[in-house]
Coordinates of C-alpha atoms and ligand atoms in Angstrom, one line a residue:
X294 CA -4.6 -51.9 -2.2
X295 CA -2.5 -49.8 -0.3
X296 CA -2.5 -47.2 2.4
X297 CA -1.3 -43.8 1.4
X298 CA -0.5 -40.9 3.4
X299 CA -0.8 -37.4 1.3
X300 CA 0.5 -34.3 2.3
X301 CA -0.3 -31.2 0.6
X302 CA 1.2 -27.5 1.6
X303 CA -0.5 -23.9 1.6
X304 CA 0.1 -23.4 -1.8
X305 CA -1.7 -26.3 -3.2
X306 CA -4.5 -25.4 -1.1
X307 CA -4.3 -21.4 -1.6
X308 CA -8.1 -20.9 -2.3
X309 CA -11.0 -22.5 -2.7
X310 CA -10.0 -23.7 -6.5
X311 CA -7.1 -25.3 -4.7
X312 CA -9.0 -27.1 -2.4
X313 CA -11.3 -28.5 -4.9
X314 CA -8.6 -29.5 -7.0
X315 CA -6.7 -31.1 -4.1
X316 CA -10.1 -33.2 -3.3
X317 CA -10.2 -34.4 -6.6
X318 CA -6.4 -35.4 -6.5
X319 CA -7.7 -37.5 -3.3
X320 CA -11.0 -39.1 -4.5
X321 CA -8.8 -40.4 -7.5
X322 CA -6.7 -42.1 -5.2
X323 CA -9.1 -43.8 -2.8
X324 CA -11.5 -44.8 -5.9
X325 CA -8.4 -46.4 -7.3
X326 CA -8.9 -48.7 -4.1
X327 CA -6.4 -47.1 -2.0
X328 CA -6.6 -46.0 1.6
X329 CA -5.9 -42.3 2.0
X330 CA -5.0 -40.7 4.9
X331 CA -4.3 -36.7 4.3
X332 CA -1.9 -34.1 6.0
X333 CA -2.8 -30.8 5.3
X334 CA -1.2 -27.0 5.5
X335 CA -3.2 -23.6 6.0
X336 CA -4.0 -22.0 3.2
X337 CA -1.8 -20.2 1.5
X338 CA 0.1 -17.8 3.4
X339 CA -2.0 -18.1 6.7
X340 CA 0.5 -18.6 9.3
X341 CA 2.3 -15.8 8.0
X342 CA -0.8 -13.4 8.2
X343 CA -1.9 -15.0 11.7
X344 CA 2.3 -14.3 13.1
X345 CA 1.5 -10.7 11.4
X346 CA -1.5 -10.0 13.1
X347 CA -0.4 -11.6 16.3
X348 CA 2.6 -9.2 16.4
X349 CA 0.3 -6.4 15.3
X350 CA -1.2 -6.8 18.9
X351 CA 1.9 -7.4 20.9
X352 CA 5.4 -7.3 20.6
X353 CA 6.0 -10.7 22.4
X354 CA 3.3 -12.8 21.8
X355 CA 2.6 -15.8 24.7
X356 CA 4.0 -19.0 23.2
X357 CA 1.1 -20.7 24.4
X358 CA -1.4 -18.5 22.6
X359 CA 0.6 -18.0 19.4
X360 CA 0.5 -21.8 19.4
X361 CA -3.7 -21.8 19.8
X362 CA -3.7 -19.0 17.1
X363 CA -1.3 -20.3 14.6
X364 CA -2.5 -24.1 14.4
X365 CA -6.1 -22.4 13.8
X366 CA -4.8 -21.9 10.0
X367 CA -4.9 -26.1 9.5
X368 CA -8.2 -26.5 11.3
X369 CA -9.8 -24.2 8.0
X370 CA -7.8 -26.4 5.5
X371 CA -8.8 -29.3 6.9
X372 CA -12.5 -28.5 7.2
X373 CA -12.6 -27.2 4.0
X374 CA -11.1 -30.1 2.2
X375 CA -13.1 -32.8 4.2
X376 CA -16.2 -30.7 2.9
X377 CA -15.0 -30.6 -0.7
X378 CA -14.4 -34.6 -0.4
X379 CA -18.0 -35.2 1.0
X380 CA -19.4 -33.1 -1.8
X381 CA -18.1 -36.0 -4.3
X382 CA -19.5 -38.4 -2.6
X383 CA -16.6 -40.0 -0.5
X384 CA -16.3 -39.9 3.3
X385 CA -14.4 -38.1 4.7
X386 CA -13.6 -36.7 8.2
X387 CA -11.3 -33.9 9.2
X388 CA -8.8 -34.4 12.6
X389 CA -7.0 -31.8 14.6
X390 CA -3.7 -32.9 15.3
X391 CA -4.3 -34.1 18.9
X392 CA -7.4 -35.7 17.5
X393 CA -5.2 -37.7 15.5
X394 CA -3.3 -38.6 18.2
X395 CA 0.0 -36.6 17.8
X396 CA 1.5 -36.1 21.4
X397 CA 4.8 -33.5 21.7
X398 CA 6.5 -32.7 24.1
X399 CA 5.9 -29.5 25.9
X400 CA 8.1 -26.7 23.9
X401 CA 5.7 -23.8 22.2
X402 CA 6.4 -22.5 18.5
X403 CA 8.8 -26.2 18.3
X404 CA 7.4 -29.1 19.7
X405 CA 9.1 -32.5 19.2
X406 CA 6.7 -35.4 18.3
X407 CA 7.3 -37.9 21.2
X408 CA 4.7 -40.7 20.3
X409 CA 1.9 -40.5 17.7
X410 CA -1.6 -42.9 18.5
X411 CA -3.9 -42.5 15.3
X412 CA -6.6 -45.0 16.9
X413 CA -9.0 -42.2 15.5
X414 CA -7.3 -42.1 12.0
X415 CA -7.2 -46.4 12.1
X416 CA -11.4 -45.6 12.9
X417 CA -12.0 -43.8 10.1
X418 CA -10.1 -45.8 7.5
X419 CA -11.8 -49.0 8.9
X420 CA -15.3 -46.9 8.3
X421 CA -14.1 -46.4 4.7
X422 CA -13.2 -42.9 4.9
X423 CA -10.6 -40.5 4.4
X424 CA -9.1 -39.0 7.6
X425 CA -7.4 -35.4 7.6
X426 CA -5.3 -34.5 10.0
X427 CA -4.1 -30.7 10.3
X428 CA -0.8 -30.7 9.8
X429 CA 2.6 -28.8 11.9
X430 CA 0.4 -29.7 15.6
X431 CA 0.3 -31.9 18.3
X432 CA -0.6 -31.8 22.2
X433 CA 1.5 -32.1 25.0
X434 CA 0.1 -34.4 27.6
X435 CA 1.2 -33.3 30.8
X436 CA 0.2 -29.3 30.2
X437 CA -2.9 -30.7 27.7
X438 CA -1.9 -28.1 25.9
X439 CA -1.6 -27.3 22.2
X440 CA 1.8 -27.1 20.2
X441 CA 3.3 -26.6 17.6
X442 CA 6.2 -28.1 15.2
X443 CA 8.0 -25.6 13.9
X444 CA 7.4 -23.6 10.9
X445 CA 6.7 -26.0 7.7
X446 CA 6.0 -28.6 10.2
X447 CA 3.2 -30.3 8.3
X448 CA 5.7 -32.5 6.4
X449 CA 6.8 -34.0 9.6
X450 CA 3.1 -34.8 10.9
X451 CA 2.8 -36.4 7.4
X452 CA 5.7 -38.4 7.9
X453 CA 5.2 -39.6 11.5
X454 CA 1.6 -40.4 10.4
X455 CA 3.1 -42.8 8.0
X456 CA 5.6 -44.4 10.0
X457 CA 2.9 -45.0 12.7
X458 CA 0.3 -46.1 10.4
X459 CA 3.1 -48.3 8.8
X460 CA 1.4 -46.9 5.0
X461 CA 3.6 -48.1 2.3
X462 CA 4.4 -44.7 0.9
X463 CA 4.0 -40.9 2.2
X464 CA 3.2 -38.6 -0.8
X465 CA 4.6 -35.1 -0.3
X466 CA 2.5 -32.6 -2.6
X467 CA 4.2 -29.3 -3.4
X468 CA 4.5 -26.4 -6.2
X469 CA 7.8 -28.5 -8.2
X470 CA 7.4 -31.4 -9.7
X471 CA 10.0 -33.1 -7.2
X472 CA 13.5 -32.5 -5.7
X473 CA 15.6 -30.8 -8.4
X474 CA 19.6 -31.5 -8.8
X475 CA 19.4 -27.5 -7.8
X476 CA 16.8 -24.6 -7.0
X477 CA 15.6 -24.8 -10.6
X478 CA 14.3 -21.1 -9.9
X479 CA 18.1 -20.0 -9.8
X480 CA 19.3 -22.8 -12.2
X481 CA 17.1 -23.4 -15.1
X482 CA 18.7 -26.6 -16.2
X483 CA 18.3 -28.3 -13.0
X484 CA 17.1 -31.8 -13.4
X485 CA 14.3 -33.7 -11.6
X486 CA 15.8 -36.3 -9.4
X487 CA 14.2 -39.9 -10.1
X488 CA 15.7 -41.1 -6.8
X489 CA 17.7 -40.0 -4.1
X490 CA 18.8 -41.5 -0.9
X491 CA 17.3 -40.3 2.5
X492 CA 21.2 -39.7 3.8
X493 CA 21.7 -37.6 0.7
X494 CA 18.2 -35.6 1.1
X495 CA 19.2 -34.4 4.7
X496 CA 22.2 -33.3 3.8
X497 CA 20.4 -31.4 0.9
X498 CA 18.0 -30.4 3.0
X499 CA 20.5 -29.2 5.9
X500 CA 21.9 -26.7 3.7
X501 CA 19.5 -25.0 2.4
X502 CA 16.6 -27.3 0.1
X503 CA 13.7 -25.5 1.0
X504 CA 11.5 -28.5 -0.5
X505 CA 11.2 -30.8 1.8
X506 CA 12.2 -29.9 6.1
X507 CA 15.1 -31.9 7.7
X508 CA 13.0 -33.2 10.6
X509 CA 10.7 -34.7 7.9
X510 CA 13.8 -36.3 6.6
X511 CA 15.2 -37.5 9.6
X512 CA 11.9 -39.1 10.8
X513 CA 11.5 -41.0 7.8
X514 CA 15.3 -41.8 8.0
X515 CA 14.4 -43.2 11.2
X516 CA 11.6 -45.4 10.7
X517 CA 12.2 -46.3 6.8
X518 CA 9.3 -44.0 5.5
X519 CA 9.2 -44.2 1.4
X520 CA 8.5 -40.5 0.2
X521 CA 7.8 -39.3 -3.0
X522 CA 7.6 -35.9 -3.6
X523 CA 5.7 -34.8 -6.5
X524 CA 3.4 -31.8 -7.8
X525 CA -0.2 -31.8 -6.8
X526 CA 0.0 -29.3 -10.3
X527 CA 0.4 -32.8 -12.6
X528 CA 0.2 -36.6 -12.7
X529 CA 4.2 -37.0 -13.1
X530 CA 6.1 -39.1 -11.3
X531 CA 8.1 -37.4 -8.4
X532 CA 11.3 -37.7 -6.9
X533 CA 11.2 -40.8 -4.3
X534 CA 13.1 -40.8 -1.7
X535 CA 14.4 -44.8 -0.1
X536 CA 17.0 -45.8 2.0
X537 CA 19.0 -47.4 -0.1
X538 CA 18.3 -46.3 -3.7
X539 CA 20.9 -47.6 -5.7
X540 CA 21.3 -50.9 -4.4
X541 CA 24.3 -53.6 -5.3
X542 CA 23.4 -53.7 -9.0
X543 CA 23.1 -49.4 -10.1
X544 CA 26.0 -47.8 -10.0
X545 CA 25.2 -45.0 -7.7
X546 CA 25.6 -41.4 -9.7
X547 CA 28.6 -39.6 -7.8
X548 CA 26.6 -36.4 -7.0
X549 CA 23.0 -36.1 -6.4
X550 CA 22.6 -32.3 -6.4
X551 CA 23.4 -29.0 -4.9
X552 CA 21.6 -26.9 -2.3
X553 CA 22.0 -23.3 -1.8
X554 CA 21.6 -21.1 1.0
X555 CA 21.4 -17.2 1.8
X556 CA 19.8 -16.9 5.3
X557 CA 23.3 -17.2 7.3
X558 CA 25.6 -14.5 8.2
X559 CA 29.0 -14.6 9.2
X560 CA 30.5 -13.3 12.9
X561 CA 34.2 -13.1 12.7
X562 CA 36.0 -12.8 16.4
X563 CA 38.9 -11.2 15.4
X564 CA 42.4 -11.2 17.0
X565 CA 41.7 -14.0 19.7
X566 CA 45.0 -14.8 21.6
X567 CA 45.7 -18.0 20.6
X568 CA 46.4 -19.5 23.7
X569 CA 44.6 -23.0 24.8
X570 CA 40.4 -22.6 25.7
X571 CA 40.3 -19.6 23.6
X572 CA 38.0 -21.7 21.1
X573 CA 36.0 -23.7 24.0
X574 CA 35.6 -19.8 25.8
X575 CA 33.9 -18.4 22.6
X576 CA 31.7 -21.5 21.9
X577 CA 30.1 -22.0 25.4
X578 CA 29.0 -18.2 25.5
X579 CA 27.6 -18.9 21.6
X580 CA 25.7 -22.3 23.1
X581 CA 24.6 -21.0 26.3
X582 CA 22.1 -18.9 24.0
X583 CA 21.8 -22.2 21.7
X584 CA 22.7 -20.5 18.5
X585 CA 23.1 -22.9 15.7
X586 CA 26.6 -22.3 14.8
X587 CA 27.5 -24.0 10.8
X588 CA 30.9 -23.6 9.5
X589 CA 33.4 -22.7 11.7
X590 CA 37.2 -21.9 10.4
X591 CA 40.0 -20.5 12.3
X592 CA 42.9 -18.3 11.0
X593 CA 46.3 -17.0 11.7
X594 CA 45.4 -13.4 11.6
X595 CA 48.2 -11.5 9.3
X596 CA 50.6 -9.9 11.7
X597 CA 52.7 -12.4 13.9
X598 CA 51.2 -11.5 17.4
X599 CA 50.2 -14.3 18.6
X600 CA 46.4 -13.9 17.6
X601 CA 43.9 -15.6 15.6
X602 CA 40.6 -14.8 13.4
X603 CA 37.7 -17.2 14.5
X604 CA 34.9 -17.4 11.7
X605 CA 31.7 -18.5 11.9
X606 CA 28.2 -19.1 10.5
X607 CA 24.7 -19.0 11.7
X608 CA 21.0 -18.1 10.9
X609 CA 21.2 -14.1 10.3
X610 CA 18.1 -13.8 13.5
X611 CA 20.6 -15.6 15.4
X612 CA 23.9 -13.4 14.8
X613 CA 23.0 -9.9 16.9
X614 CA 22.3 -11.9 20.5
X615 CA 25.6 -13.6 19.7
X616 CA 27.6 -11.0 19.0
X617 CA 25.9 -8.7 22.0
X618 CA 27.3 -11.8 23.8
X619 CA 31.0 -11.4 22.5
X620 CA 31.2 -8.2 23.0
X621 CA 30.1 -8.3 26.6
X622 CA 32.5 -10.7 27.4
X623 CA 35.5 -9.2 25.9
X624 CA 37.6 -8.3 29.1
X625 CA 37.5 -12.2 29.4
X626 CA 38.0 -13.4 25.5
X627 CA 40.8 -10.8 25.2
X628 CA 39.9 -10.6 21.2
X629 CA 40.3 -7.2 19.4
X630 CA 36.7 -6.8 17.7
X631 CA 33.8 -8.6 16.0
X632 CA 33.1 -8.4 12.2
X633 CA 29.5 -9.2 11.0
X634 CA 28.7 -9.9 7.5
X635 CA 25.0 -10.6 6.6
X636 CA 25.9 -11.1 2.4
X637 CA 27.5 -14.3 2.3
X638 CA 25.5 -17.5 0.2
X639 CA 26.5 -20.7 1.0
X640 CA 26.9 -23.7 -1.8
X641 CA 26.6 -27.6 -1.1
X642 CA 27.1 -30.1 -3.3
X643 CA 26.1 -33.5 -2.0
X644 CA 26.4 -37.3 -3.3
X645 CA 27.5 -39.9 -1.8
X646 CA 29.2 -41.1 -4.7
X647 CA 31.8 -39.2 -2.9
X648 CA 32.8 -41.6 -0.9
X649 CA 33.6 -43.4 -3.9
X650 CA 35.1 -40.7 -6.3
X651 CA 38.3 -39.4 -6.0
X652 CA 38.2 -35.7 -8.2
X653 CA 35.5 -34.8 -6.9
X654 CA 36.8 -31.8 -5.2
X655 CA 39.0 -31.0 -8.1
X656 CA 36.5 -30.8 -10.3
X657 CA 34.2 -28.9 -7.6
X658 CA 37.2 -26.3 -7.3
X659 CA 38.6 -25.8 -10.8
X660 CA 34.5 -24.8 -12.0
X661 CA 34.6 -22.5 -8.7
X662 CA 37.8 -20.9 -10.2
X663 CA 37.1 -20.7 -13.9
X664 CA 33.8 -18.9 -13.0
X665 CA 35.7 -16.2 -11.0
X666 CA 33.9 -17.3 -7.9
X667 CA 36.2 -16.6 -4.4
X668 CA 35.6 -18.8 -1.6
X669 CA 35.5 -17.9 1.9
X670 CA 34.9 -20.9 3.8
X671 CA 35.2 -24.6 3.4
X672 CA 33.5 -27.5 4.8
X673 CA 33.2 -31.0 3.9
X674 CA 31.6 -34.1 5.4
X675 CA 31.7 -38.1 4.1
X676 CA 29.1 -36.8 0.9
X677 CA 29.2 -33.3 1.1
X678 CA 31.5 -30.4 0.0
X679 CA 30.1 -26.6 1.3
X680 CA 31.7 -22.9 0.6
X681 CA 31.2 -20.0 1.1
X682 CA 30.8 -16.6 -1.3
X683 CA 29.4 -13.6 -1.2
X684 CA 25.3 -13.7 -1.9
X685 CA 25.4 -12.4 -5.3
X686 CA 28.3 -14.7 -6.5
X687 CA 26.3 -17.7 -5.5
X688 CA 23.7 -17.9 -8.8
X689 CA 27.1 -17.8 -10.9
X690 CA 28.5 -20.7 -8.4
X691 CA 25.6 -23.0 -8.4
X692 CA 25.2 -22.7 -12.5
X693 CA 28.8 -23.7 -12.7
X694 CA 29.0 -26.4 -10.4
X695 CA 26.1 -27.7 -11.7
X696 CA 27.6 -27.8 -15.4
X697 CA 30.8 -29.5 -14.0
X698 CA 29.2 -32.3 -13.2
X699 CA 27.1 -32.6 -15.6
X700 CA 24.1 -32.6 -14.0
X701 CA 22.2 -30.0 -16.7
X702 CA 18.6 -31.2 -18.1
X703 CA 18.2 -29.9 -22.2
X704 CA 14.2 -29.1 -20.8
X705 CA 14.1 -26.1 -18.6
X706 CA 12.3 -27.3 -15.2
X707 CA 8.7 -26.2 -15.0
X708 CA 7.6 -24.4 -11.5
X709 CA 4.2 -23.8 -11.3
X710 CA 3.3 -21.5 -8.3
X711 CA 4.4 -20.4 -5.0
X712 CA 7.6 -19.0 -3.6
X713 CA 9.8 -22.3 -3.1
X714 CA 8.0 -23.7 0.0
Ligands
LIG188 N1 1.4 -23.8 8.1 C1 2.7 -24.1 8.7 C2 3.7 -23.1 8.2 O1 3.4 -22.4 7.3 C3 3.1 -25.5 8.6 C4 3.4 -26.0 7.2 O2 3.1 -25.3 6.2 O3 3.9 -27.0 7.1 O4 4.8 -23.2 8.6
MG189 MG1 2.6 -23.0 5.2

């Protein structure tokens, strides 16, 4: 017997079909003897049509109110699914998120979990009963009040449930039937990952895998949470995700997959003087209004005037405050003009085979080339290679990368609902 912490998102639990069905995936698992604590999501697109509504009403919505509205979408699902459980004759018992213990600290719309105290969830398992917990919330114990985690939070509560609960695995249920060597709804031929390593998922997950969220990853990084991804759609074995996968005895595959990514933009400052501080100048106006800056690349700009381009990218919500920013500090910054350019797509490949490998970047490069793709930017770390194209090159990139290295699957991967999240 073991204890099991199950997480299932708004699109396995759309409507009241899902709910039942997600019940049933549940009383399977504790009458198999299990322990089964759940995580749960609002319904379908909930905290979308809450933000809607909310914004419908006023432009600015109090943090502290959006936060009592929006976590109102978890209390349904969990309500809902403890009723559906009941009605097959298990126990079960539904948790708000500071029922279950999750304290945050105090920041609205993206709280941080600070320490998590399930003595009610330890209650209801020693009672013989499921406990849900509404995912993506928490309470912050100086204010008392409510918070939030962040958008597609509830894989995090589901993950600091399980480290705290010390439960031997933490099940993430989605719409795919696990982590993919690509977005199999842009490659068809991507390939269900058996395993992958928790250092390789973030960096998948940093740039741009929508499947799992990086906090998730970096909590379970943390505290050695096992998670398996897998389909609440079918009974097949996921993808898991361990610390250290591939052990002494595998030889560990050079590249685990790709992630891609279309929500940055790129702000080029050009014709900076390049003189010393220049850079530093730039960068503490873009932190003081803590944008979250990706690639950054600096270029002799054409002429010989002592100038330079400085590139960058960033989440496209985040590039208009920056470059209002820039451009009010020009007298200071000296540089000519900003450029903005919202159609770029961004391409990782990630393995940390790459350590290993040398030809790894030739072979990433020549594919690039031979599919007529130009690259704009360049970044690399220990495991990862990223560049940069324009949007509707990337589709072409990622299905030639991902035939380089072999990673193709003869089956085409199966999706069976939702919108990727
Ligand atoms: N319902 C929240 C959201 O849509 C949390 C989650 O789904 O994980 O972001
Ligand atoms: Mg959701």
């Amino acid at each position: 017997m073991s204890l099991i912490v199950q997480k299932f998102g708004g699109s396995s639990v759309e409507d009241a079909a899902g709910i039942k069905r997600v019940a049933n995936r549940i009383v399977e698992t504790r009458k198999a003897g299990h322990d089964v604590v759940v995580v749960v999501s609002a319904m379908g697109d909930t905290t979308d049509d809450l933000l809607e509504l909310a914004h419908e009403i006023v432009d600015d919505p109090a943090p502290r109110e959006l936060d009592m509205l929006l976590t109102a979408g978890e209390r349904i699902s969990m309500a809902l699914l403890a009723m559906a459980i009941k009605d097959m004759d298990v126990e079960a018992r539904s948790f708000t998120g500071s029922q279950a213990g999750m304290q945050t600290d105090a920041a609205h719309g993206s709280a941080r979990i600070v320490d998590v105290n399930p003595k009610r969830i330890k209650d209801a398992l020693d009672d013989g009963s499921v406990a849900i917990v509404a995912g993506f919330q928490g309470f912050n114990r100086n204010t008392g009040d409510i918070t939030t985690l962040g958008r597609g939070g509830s894989d995090t509560t589901a993950v600091a449930l399980a480290a705290a609960l010390h439960a031997d695995v933490c099940e993430i249920y989605t719409d795919v039937d696990g982590i993919y060597t690509s977005d199999p709804r842009i490659v068809h031929t991507a390939k269900k990952i058996d395993v992958i390593s928790a250092e390789e998922m973030l960096e998948l997950a940093a740039h741009g895998a929508k499947v799992l969220y990086i906090r998730a990853v970096e909590f379970a990084r943390r505290y050695g949470v096992e998670i398996h991804v897998r389909s609440s759609f079918s009974h097949a074995e996921g993808t898991r995700i361990l610390q250290n996968p591939y052990g002494d005895k595998v030889e560990e595959p050079i590249v685990a997959g790709l992630a891609s990514d279309t929500s940055e933009a790129k702000v080029t400052v050009l014709g900076v003087p390049n003189v010393p501080g220049k850079a530093a100048e730039i960068f503490r106006l873009v932190a003081s209004v803590k944008a979250n800056l990706d690639m950054i690349v600096q270029n002799l700009s054409g002429e010989d005037d002592g100038r330079t381009d400085i590139s960058f990218t960033l989440p496209k919500s985040e590039a208009k405050s920056v470059i209002d920013l820039l451009s009010a500090n020009r007298g200071e910054i000296g540089h000519l003009g900003i450029s903005h350019d919202d159609n770029i797509g961004k391409l990782s490949l990630v393995g940390s085979g790459m350590r290993s490998h040398a030809g790894v970047s030739a072979t990433f490069f020549t594919a690039l080339a031979e599919a007529g793709i130009n690259v704009e930017m360049i970044s690399t770390s220990e495991i990862r290679i990223s560049i940069v194209t324009r949007a509707d090159q990337l589709a072409t990139a990622l299905r030639a990368v991902h035939s380089a290295f072999e990673l193709d699957s003869d089956v085409e991967a199966i999706v069976h609902a939702g919108t990727g999240r």
